[in-house]
Short mmCIF file of N, CA, C and O in Angstrom, two decimals:
data_model
loop_
_atom_site.label_atom_id
_atom_site.label_comp_id
_atom_site.label_asym_id
_atom_site.label_seq_id
_atom_site.Cartn_x
_atom_site.Cartn_y
_atom_site.Cartn_z
N MET A 234 -10.88 17.51 -29.60
CA MET A 234 -11.15 17.29 -30.98
C MET A 234 -10.24 18.02 -31.87
O MET A 234 -10.17 19.18 -31.81
N PRO A 235 -9.42 17.41 -32.73
CA PRO A 235 -8.50 18.11 -33.55
C PRO A 235 -9.31 18.87 -34.67
O PRO A 235 -10.39 18.49 -35.09
N LEU A 236 -8.66 19.91 -35.14
CA LEU A 236 -9.25 20.75 -36.16
C LEU A 236 -9.15 20.01 -37.47
O LEU A 236 -8.21 19.36 -37.74
N PRO A 237 -10.01 20.23 -38.45
CA PRO A 237 -9.92 19.65 -39.75
C PRO A 237 -8.73 20.06 -40.48
O PRO A 237 -8.18 21.20 -40.18
N GLN A 238 -8.31 19.26 -41.43
CA GLN A 238 -7.10 19.57 -42.07
C GLN A 238 -7.19 20.34 -43.44
O GLN A 238 -6.26 20.23 -44.30
N ASN A 239 -8.37 20.95 -43.68
CA ASN A 239 -8.51 21.74 -44.90
C ASN A 239 -7.87 23.07 -44.66
O ASN A 239 -8.42 23.95 -44.10
N ARG A 240 -6.66 23.31 -45.18
CA ARG A 240 -5.91 24.47 -44.94
C ARG A 240 -5.73 25.34 -46.21
O ARG A 240 -5.64 24.74 -47.29
N VAL A 241 -5.71 26.60 -46.01
CA VAL A 241 -5.34 27.56 -47.15
C VAL A 241 -3.78 27.41 -47.40
O VAL A 241 -3.06 27.29 -46.38
N ARG A 242 -3.44 27.41 -48.60
CA ARG A 242 -1.94 27.20 -48.96
C ARG A 242 -1.16 28.26 -48.14
O ARG A 242 -1.45 29.46 -48.13
N GLY A 243 -0.11 27.74 -47.49
CA GLY A 243 0.80 28.55 -46.67
C GLY A 243 0.28 28.93 -45.34
O GLY A 243 0.99 29.59 -44.54
N SER A 244 -0.87 28.42 -44.96
CA SER A 244 -1.42 28.72 -43.70
C SER A 244 -1.27 27.55 -42.73
O SER A 244 -1.43 26.44 -43.15
N LYS A 245 -1.08 27.85 -41.45
CA LYS A 245 -1.04 26.76 -40.43
C LYS A 245 -2.34 26.49 -39.86
O LYS A 245 -2.53 25.51 -39.14
N ARG A 246 -3.33 27.38 -40.15
CA ARG A 246 -4.64 27.13 -39.63
C ARG A 246 -5.62 26.65 -40.61
O ARG A 246 -5.51 26.96 -41.80
N PRO A 247 -6.66 25.96 -40.22
CA PRO A 247 -7.62 25.36 -41.20
C PRO A 247 -8.47 26.54 -41.75
O PRO A 247 -8.56 27.64 -41.14
N THR A 248 -9.13 26.37 -42.88
CA THR A 248 -10.06 27.29 -43.41
C THR A 248 -11.41 27.25 -42.65
O THR A 248 -11.68 26.26 -41.99
N LEU A 249 -12.14 28.35 -42.81
CA LEU A 249 -13.47 28.40 -42.08
C LEU A 249 -14.43 27.36 -42.73
O LEU A 249 -14.51 27.26 -43.93
N THR A 250 -15.05 26.78 -41.81
CA THR A 250 -16.21 25.85 -42.19
C THR A 250 -17.36 26.12 -41.30
O THR A 250 -17.23 26.81 -40.27
N LYS A 251 -18.46 25.58 -41.56
CA LYS A 251 -19.69 25.77 -40.80
C LYS A 251 -19.44 25.21 -39.43
O LYS A 251 -19.81 25.86 -38.36
N ALA A 252 -18.76 24.11 -39.26
CA ALA A 252 -18.49 23.46 -37.97
C ALA A 252 -17.60 24.34 -37.09
O ALA A 252 -17.78 24.50 -35.92
N LEU A 253 -16.56 24.94 -37.72
CA LEU A 253 -15.70 25.84 -36.93
C LEU A 253 -16.44 27.09 -36.44
O LEU A 253 -16.21 27.47 -35.31
N VAL A 254 -17.35 27.62 -37.27
CA VAL A 254 -18.10 28.76 -36.83
C VAL A 254 -19.04 28.45 -35.75
O VAL A 254 -19.19 29.24 -34.80
N GLU A 255 -19.62 27.21 -35.73
CA GLU A 255 -20.56 26.91 -34.73
C GLU A 255 -19.98 26.46 -33.41
O GLU A 255 -20.64 26.03 -32.52
N GLY A 256 -18.66 26.43 -33.31
CA GLY A 256 -18.11 26.23 -32.02
C GLY A 256 -16.90 25.25 -31.93
O GLY A 256 -16.37 24.98 -30.91
N ALA A 257 -16.53 24.60 -33.10
CA ALA A 257 -15.37 23.65 -33.01
C ALA A 257 -14.00 24.54 -32.88
O ALA A 257 -13.05 23.86 -32.44
N ALA A 258 -14.07 25.71 -33.28
CA ALA A 258 -12.89 26.58 -33.08
C ALA A 258 -12.75 26.93 -31.56
O ALA A 258 -13.52 27.69 -31.12
N LYS A 259 -11.82 26.33 -30.94
CA LYS A 259 -11.62 26.53 -29.43
C LYS A 259 -10.68 27.73 -29.16
O LYS A 259 -9.68 27.93 -29.85
N PRO A 260 -10.94 28.41 -28.11
CA PRO A 260 -10.04 29.48 -27.66
C PRO A 260 -8.70 28.99 -27.28
O PRO A 260 -8.55 27.88 -26.76
N GLU A 261 -7.65 29.75 -27.47
CA GLU A 261 -6.29 29.44 -27.14
C GLU A 261 -5.78 30.63 -26.33
O GLU A 261 -6.52 31.53 -26.04
N ALA A 262 -4.45 30.51 -25.88
CA ALA A 262 -3.88 31.54 -25.01
C ALA A 262 -3.89 32.90 -25.75
O ALA A 262 -3.99 33.98 -25.11
N LYS A 263 -3.68 32.90 -27.07
CA LYS A 263 -3.65 34.14 -27.87
C LYS A 263 -4.81 34.05 -28.93
O LYS A 263 -5.16 32.98 -29.28
N GLN A 264 -5.27 35.25 -29.25
CA GLN A 264 -6.24 35.28 -30.32
C GLN A 264 -5.68 34.81 -31.70
O GLN A 264 -4.50 35.01 -31.90
N TYR A 265 -6.55 34.24 -32.48
CA TYR A 265 -6.01 33.78 -33.79
C TYR A 265 -7.09 33.99 -34.77
O TYR A 265 -8.24 34.11 -34.45
N ASP A 266 -6.79 33.94 -36.08
CA ASP A 266 -7.66 34.23 -37.22
C ASP A 266 -7.82 32.90 -38.04
O ASP A 266 -6.80 32.26 -38.23
N LEU A 267 -8.99 32.71 -38.45
CA LEU A 267 -9.32 31.57 -39.39
C LEU A 267 -9.85 32.20 -40.69
O LEU A 267 -10.83 32.94 -40.70
N GLN A 268 -9.08 32.06 -41.81
CA GLN A 268 -9.51 32.64 -43.06
C GLN A 268 -10.55 31.86 -43.76
O GLN A 268 -10.49 30.52 -43.68
N ASP A 269 -11.41 32.47 -44.57
CA ASP A 269 -12.41 31.72 -45.38
C ASP A 269 -11.62 31.13 -46.65
O ASP A 269 -10.69 31.79 -47.07
N ASN A 270 -12.08 30.09 -47.09
CA ASN A 270 -11.58 29.47 -48.33
C ASN A 270 -11.83 30.43 -49.49
O ASN A 270 -12.95 30.85 -49.75
N PRO A 271 -10.79 30.89 -50.22
CA PRO A 271 -11.02 31.84 -51.31
C PRO A 271 -11.91 31.26 -52.39
O PRO A 271 -12.55 32.02 -53.15
N ARG A 272 -12.03 29.99 -52.58
CA ARG A 272 -12.80 29.33 -53.58
C ARG A 272 -14.30 29.29 -53.17
O ARG A 272 -15.17 29.12 -53.98
N ALA A 273 -14.60 29.65 -51.87
CA ALA A 273 -15.96 29.53 -51.40
C ALA A 273 -16.79 30.87 -51.75
O ALA A 273 -18.07 30.76 -51.58
N GLY A 274 -16.12 31.84 -52.15
CA GLY A 274 -16.89 33.11 -52.43
C GLY A 274 -15.96 34.34 -52.32
O GLY A 274 -14.87 34.29 -52.96
N THR A 275 -16.37 35.21 -51.51
CA THR A 275 -15.67 36.51 -51.38
C THR A 275 -14.41 36.29 -50.66
O THR A 275 -14.44 35.75 -49.52
N MET A 276 -13.26 36.74 -51.21
CA MET A 276 -12.01 36.65 -50.45
C MET A 276 -11.95 37.71 -49.44
O MET A 276 -12.56 38.79 -49.51
N GLY A 277 -11.13 37.50 -48.27
CA GLY A 277 -10.99 38.58 -47.38
C GLY A 277 -11.76 38.39 -46.07
O GLY A 277 -11.52 39.11 -45.12
N ILE A 278 -12.59 37.44 -45.98
CA ILE A 278 -13.41 37.11 -44.78
C ILE A 278 -12.54 36.28 -43.86
O ILE A 278 -11.86 35.31 -44.25
N TYR A 279 -12.54 36.71 -42.62
CA TYR A 279 -11.84 35.80 -41.57
C TYR A 279 -12.61 35.93 -40.25
O TYR A 279 -13.39 36.93 -40.03
N MET A 280 -12.43 34.90 -39.42
CA MET A 280 -13.06 34.88 -38.06
C MET A 280 -12.00 35.01 -37.08
O MET A 280 -11.03 34.09 -37.13
N ARG A 281 -12.02 35.90 -36.20
CA ARG A 281 -11.04 35.99 -35.14
C ARG A 281 -11.64 35.33 -33.88
O ARG A 281 -12.77 35.57 -33.47
N VAL A 282 -10.79 34.42 -33.22
CA VAL A 282 -11.20 33.65 -32.06
C VAL A 282 -10.38 34.27 -30.92
O VAL A 282 -9.15 34.26 -30.98
N TYR A 283 -11.09 34.73 -29.90
CA TYR A 283 -10.38 35.47 -28.78
C TYR A 283 -10.25 34.37 -27.69
O TYR A 283 -10.96 33.39 -27.63
N PRO A 284 -9.24 34.69 -26.78
CA PRO A 284 -9.04 33.77 -25.65
C PRO A 284 -10.32 33.69 -24.70
O PRO A 284 -10.46 32.62 -24.15
N SER A 285 -11.17 34.58 -24.78
CA SER A 285 -12.39 34.53 -23.89
C SER A 285 -13.39 33.53 -24.51
O SER A 285 -14.38 33.19 -23.98
N GLY A 286 -13.23 33.16 -25.75
CA GLY A 286 -14.15 32.31 -26.51
C GLY A 286 -14.96 33.02 -27.54
O GLY A 286 -15.69 32.41 -28.27
N ARG A 287 -14.95 34.34 -27.47
CA ARG A 287 -15.81 35.11 -28.39
C ARG A 287 -15.25 35.00 -29.84
O ARG A 287 -14.02 34.91 -30.01
N ARG A 288 -16.09 34.90 -30.79
CA ARG A 288 -15.69 34.72 -32.22
C ARG A 288 -16.37 35.85 -32.99
O ARG A 288 -17.61 36.05 -32.97
N THR A 289 -15.56 36.50 -33.85
CA THR A 289 -16.01 37.67 -34.61
C THR A 289 -15.64 37.62 -36.01
O THR A 289 -14.49 37.29 -36.29
N PHE A 290 -16.60 37.91 -36.95
CA PHE A 290 -16.25 37.96 -38.39
C PHE A 290 -15.66 39.33 -38.81
O PHE A 290 -16.19 40.38 -38.23
N PHE A 291 -14.68 39.42 -39.66
CA PHE A 291 -14.08 40.59 -40.21
C PHE A 291 -14.00 40.49 -41.73
O PHE A 291 -13.91 39.36 -42.24
N TYR A 292 -13.87 41.53 -42.42
CA TYR A 292 -13.58 41.54 -43.88
C TYR A 292 -12.43 42.56 -44.16
O TYR A 292 -12.46 43.67 -43.62
N ARG A 293 -11.45 42.11 -44.86
CA ARG A 293 -10.33 43.02 -45.27
C ARG A 293 -10.08 42.70 -46.70
O ARG A 293 -9.92 41.60 -47.17
N ARG A 294 -10.10 43.80 -47.53
CA ARG A 294 -9.87 43.61 -49.00
C ARG A 294 -8.53 43.10 -49.36
O ARG A 294 -8.38 42.27 -50.21
N SER A 295 -7.48 43.62 -48.68
CA SER A 295 -6.14 43.14 -48.94
C SER A 295 -5.31 43.37 -47.70
O SER A 295 -5.63 44.23 -46.92
N ARG A 296 -4.25 42.75 -47.57
CA ARG A 296 -3.32 42.85 -46.42
C ARG A 296 -2.86 44.28 -46.26
O ARG A 296 -2.57 44.95 -47.27
N GLY A 297 -2.95 44.73 -45.06
CA GLY A 297 -2.44 46.12 -44.80
C GLY A 297 -3.51 47.16 -44.87
O GLY A 297 -3.42 48.34 -44.40
N GLU A 298 -4.77 46.79 -45.39
CA GLU A 298 -5.85 47.75 -45.37
C GLU A 298 -6.68 47.60 -44.19
O GLU A 298 -6.49 46.71 -43.37
N LYS A 299 -7.67 48.50 -44.00
CA LYS A 299 -8.47 48.58 -42.89
C LYS A 299 -9.41 47.32 -42.87
O LYS A 299 -10.00 46.89 -43.90
N ALA A 300 -9.65 46.79 -41.63
CA ALA A 300 -10.52 45.62 -41.49
C ALA A 300 -11.87 46.10 -41.05
O ALA A 300 -11.93 46.95 -40.21
N TYR A 301 -12.95 45.62 -41.62
CA TYR A 301 -14.26 46.04 -41.26
C TYR A 301 -14.96 44.88 -40.48
O TYR A 301 -14.95 43.70 -40.91
N LYS A 302 -15.47 45.20 -39.31
CA LYS A 302 -16.12 44.22 -38.48
C LYS A 302 -17.51 43.99 -39.07
O LYS A 302 -18.33 44.83 -39.36
N ILE A 303 -17.75 42.67 -39.24
CA ILE A 303 -19.08 42.19 -39.71
C ILE A 303 -19.89 41.95 -38.54
O ILE A 303 -21.12 42.35 -38.52
N GLY A 304 -19.49 41.21 -37.58
CA GLY A 304 -20.29 41.00 -36.37
C GLY A 304 -19.96 39.66 -35.75
O GLY A 304 -19.05 38.96 -36.14
N ALA A 305 -20.65 39.30 -34.65
CA ALA A 305 -20.29 38.10 -33.82
C ALA A 305 -20.79 36.82 -34.57
O ALA A 305 -21.87 36.83 -35.12
N ALA A 306 -19.94 35.87 -34.54
CA ALA A 306 -20.33 34.54 -35.06
C ALA A 306 -21.23 33.92 -34.05
O ALA A 306 -21.15 34.10 -32.88
N GLY A 307 -22.25 33.34 -34.54
CA GLY A 307 -23.38 32.82 -33.77
C GLY A 307 -24.66 33.36 -34.27
O GLY A 307 -25.34 32.78 -35.02
N PRO A 308 -24.85 34.63 -33.93
CA PRO A 308 -26.04 35.34 -34.52
C PRO A 308 -25.87 35.47 -36.07
O PRO A 308 -26.83 35.42 -36.82
N ILE A 309 -24.58 35.68 -36.55
CA ILE A 309 -24.31 35.74 -37.98
C ILE A 309 -23.70 34.47 -38.46
O ILE A 309 -22.67 33.96 -37.90
N THR A 310 -24.27 33.79 -39.45
CA THR A 310 -23.77 32.56 -39.96
C THR A 310 -22.63 32.82 -40.94
O THR A 310 -22.41 33.98 -41.36
N LEU A 311 -21.94 31.82 -41.42
CA LEU A 311 -20.86 31.99 -42.40
C LEU A 311 -21.40 32.47 -43.68
O LEU A 311 -20.81 33.37 -44.30
N ASP A 312 -22.56 31.99 -44.10
CA ASP A 312 -23.21 32.47 -45.31
C ASP A 312 -23.58 33.94 -45.14
O ASP A 312 -23.51 34.71 -46.08
N GLY A 313 -24.10 34.29 -44.02
CA GLY A 313 -24.51 35.71 -43.74
C GLY A 313 -23.25 36.61 -43.76
O GLY A 313 -23.31 37.72 -44.25
N ALA A 314 -22.16 36.14 -43.21
CA ALA A 314 -20.90 36.90 -43.25
C ALA A 314 -20.35 37.12 -44.63
O ALA A 314 -19.91 38.16 -45.00
N ARG A 315 -20.54 36.10 -45.50
CA ARG A 315 -20.11 36.19 -46.87
C ARG A 315 -21.00 37.24 -47.63
O ARG A 315 -20.43 38.02 -48.41
N THR A 316 -22.24 37.21 -47.34
CA THR A 316 -23.16 38.28 -47.87
C THR A 316 -22.79 39.64 -47.49
O THR A 316 -22.78 40.60 -48.28
N GLN A 317 -22.53 39.83 -46.21
CA GLN A 317 -22.11 41.11 -45.63
C GLN A 317 -20.79 41.60 -46.26
O GLN A 317 -20.64 42.77 -46.65
N ALA A 318 -19.90 40.66 -46.47
CA ALA A 318 -18.59 40.97 -46.99
C ALA A 318 -18.81 41.42 -48.48
O ALA A 318 -18.08 42.28 -48.92
N GLU A 319 -19.66 40.75 -49.23
CA GLU A 319 -19.91 41.23 -50.64
C GLU A 319 -20.48 42.57 -50.64
O GLU A 319 -20.12 43.45 -51.50
N ARG A 320 -21.29 42.96 -49.67
CA ARG A 320 -21.90 44.34 -49.64
C ARG A 320 -20.76 45.32 -49.32
O ARG A 320 -20.68 46.43 -49.94
N ILE A 321 -19.95 44.98 -48.39
CA ILE A 321 -18.76 45.87 -48.03
C ILE A 321 -17.91 46.08 -49.27
O ILE A 321 -17.47 47.17 -49.52
N TYR A 322 -17.59 44.95 -49.95
CA TYR A 322 -16.77 45.00 -51.12
C TYR A 322 -17.40 45.99 -52.20
O TYR A 322 -16.67 46.75 -52.71
N ASN A 323 -18.64 45.82 -52.40
CA ASN A 323 -19.29 46.65 -53.44
C ASN A 323 -19.31 48.12 -53.02
O ASN A 323 -19.16 48.99 -53.92
N ASP A 324 -19.48 48.40 -51.69
CA ASP A 324 -19.38 49.82 -51.31
C ASP A 324 -17.97 50.33 -51.47
O ASP A 324 -17.81 51.46 -51.89
N LEU A 325 -16.97 49.54 -51.12
CA LEU A 325 -15.64 50.01 -51.41
C LEU A 325 -15.29 50.27 -52.78
O LEU A 325 -14.58 51.20 -53.21
N LYS A 326 -15.85 49.39 -53.65
CA LYS A 326 -15.65 49.51 -55.08
C LYS A 326 -16.23 50.78 -55.66
O LYS A 326 -15.76 51.40 -56.56
N GLU A 327 -17.35 51.18 -55.08
CA GLU A 327 -18.09 52.38 -55.47
C GLU A 327 -17.44 53.68 -54.86
O GLU A 327 -17.79 54.76 -55.25
N GLY A 328 -16.53 53.50 -53.87
CA GLY A 328 -15.85 54.69 -53.32
C GLY A 328 -16.51 55.10 -52.07
O GLY A 328 -16.07 56.18 -51.55
N THR A 329 -17.40 54.38 -51.50
CA THR A 329 -18.03 54.82 -50.24
C THR A 329 -17.42 53.97 -49.05
O THR A 329 -16.99 52.83 -49.24
N ASP A 330 -17.31 54.64 -47.93
CA ASP A 330 -16.79 53.92 -46.74
C ASP A 330 -17.94 53.22 -46.00
O ASP A 330 -18.83 53.86 -45.55
N PRO A 331 -17.91 51.90 -45.99
CA PRO A 331 -19.00 51.07 -45.28
C PRO A 331 -19.09 51.54 -43.81
O PRO A 331 -20.30 51.49 -43.28
N ALA A 332 -18.11 51.86 -43.15
CA ALA A 332 -18.15 52.31 -41.71
C ALA A 332 -19.01 53.56 -41.63
O ALA A 332 -19.74 53.68 -40.64
N ARG A 333 -18.89 54.49 -42.49
CA ARG A 333 -19.66 55.70 -42.46
C ARG A 333 -21.12 55.49 -42.75
O ARG A 333 -21.99 56.11 -42.21
N LEU A 334 -21.36 54.53 -43.69
CA LEU A 334 -22.77 54.25 -44.03
C LEU A 334 -23.50 53.64 -42.82
O LEU A 334 -24.64 53.94 -42.50
N SER A 335 -22.83 52.75 -42.05
CA SER A 335 -23.47 52.07 -40.94
C SER A 335 -23.69 53.20 -39.80
O SER A 335 -24.70 53.09 -39.08
N ASP A 336 -22.79 54.16 -39.64
CA ASP A 336 -22.99 55.20 -38.72
C ASP A 336 -24.22 56.18 -39.05
O ASP A 336 -24.84 56.60 -38.14
N SER A 337 -24.29 56.43 -40.30
CA SER A 337 -25.35 57.38 -40.70
C SER A 337 -26.73 56.79 -40.68
O SER A 337 -27.70 57.52 -40.69
N ASN A 338 -26.90 55.43 -40.58
CA ASN A 338 -28.16 54.82 -40.56
C ASN A 338 -28.83 54.92 -39.16
O ASN A 338 -30.01 54.70 -39.09
N GLY A 339 -28.06 55.05 -38.17
CA GLY A 339 -28.56 55.05 -36.86
C GLY A 339 -29.21 56.36 -36.41
O GLY A 339 -29.10 57.39 -37.19
N LEU A 340 -29.93 56.39 -35.31
CA LEU A 340 -30.54 57.52 -34.76
C LEU A 340 -29.49 58.36 -34.06
O LEU A 340 -28.74 57.93 -33.22
N ARG A 341 -29.39 59.63 -34.47
CA ARG A 341 -28.41 60.54 -33.91
C ARG A 341 -29.10 61.40 -32.76
O ARG A 341 -30.30 61.57 -32.71
N PHE A 342 -28.19 61.97 -31.89
CA PHE A 342 -28.71 62.67 -30.76
C PHE A 342 -29.61 63.92 -31.20
O PHE A 342 -30.59 64.08 -30.69
N GLY A 343 -29.03 64.55 -32.21
CA GLY A 343 -29.81 65.84 -32.66
C GLY A 343 -31.11 65.50 -33.28
O GLY A 343 -32.11 66.19 -33.13
N THR A 344 -31.26 64.41 -33.96
CA THR A 344 -32.55 64.07 -34.60
C THR A 344 -33.49 63.43 -33.61
O THR A 344 -34.71 63.48 -33.77
N PHE A 345 -32.95 62.95 -32.44
CA PHE A 345 -33.88 62.43 -31.43
C PHE A 345 -34.62 63.58 -30.76
O PHE A 345 -35.80 63.39 -30.53
N PHE A 346 -33.95 64.76 -30.55
CA PHE A 346 -34.68 65.84 -29.97
C PHE A 346 -35.19 66.77 -31.04
O PHE A 346 -35.96 67.47 -31.06
#
C-alpha cells in the first residue's frame, strides 16, 4: 500500500496522520522520521519508525536541539502525543527541563527505604 501524498514542503516523506500512526507506516532498512503537519497543532512532533517495526513519538523545539521522547505509538495516539508535546513546550518556555520533571516524579531508591 503506497503512503499518502500529503507531504510537508521540502520533505520526501508524508506528514503524520492517524492511519500512519496506527500501522500504515511500514519499517524500512533504515529508521526514518515522519513529521507532524505544522498546521495541525504543535510544531516539532515526529514519529520515528525503526527497522524492527517499533514506532516512537518525539518532540523537538527546533533543529539541533535536544529531542524529548514522548512514548511508543500505539498506546499513545497522535492526539495524545500532541498534548504531551504542548506540555513539554510549556515546560521549556518556563525554563524547566521536562526530562528532569519526569525523573523526579518516580519513586527513588532512598525514598523506598
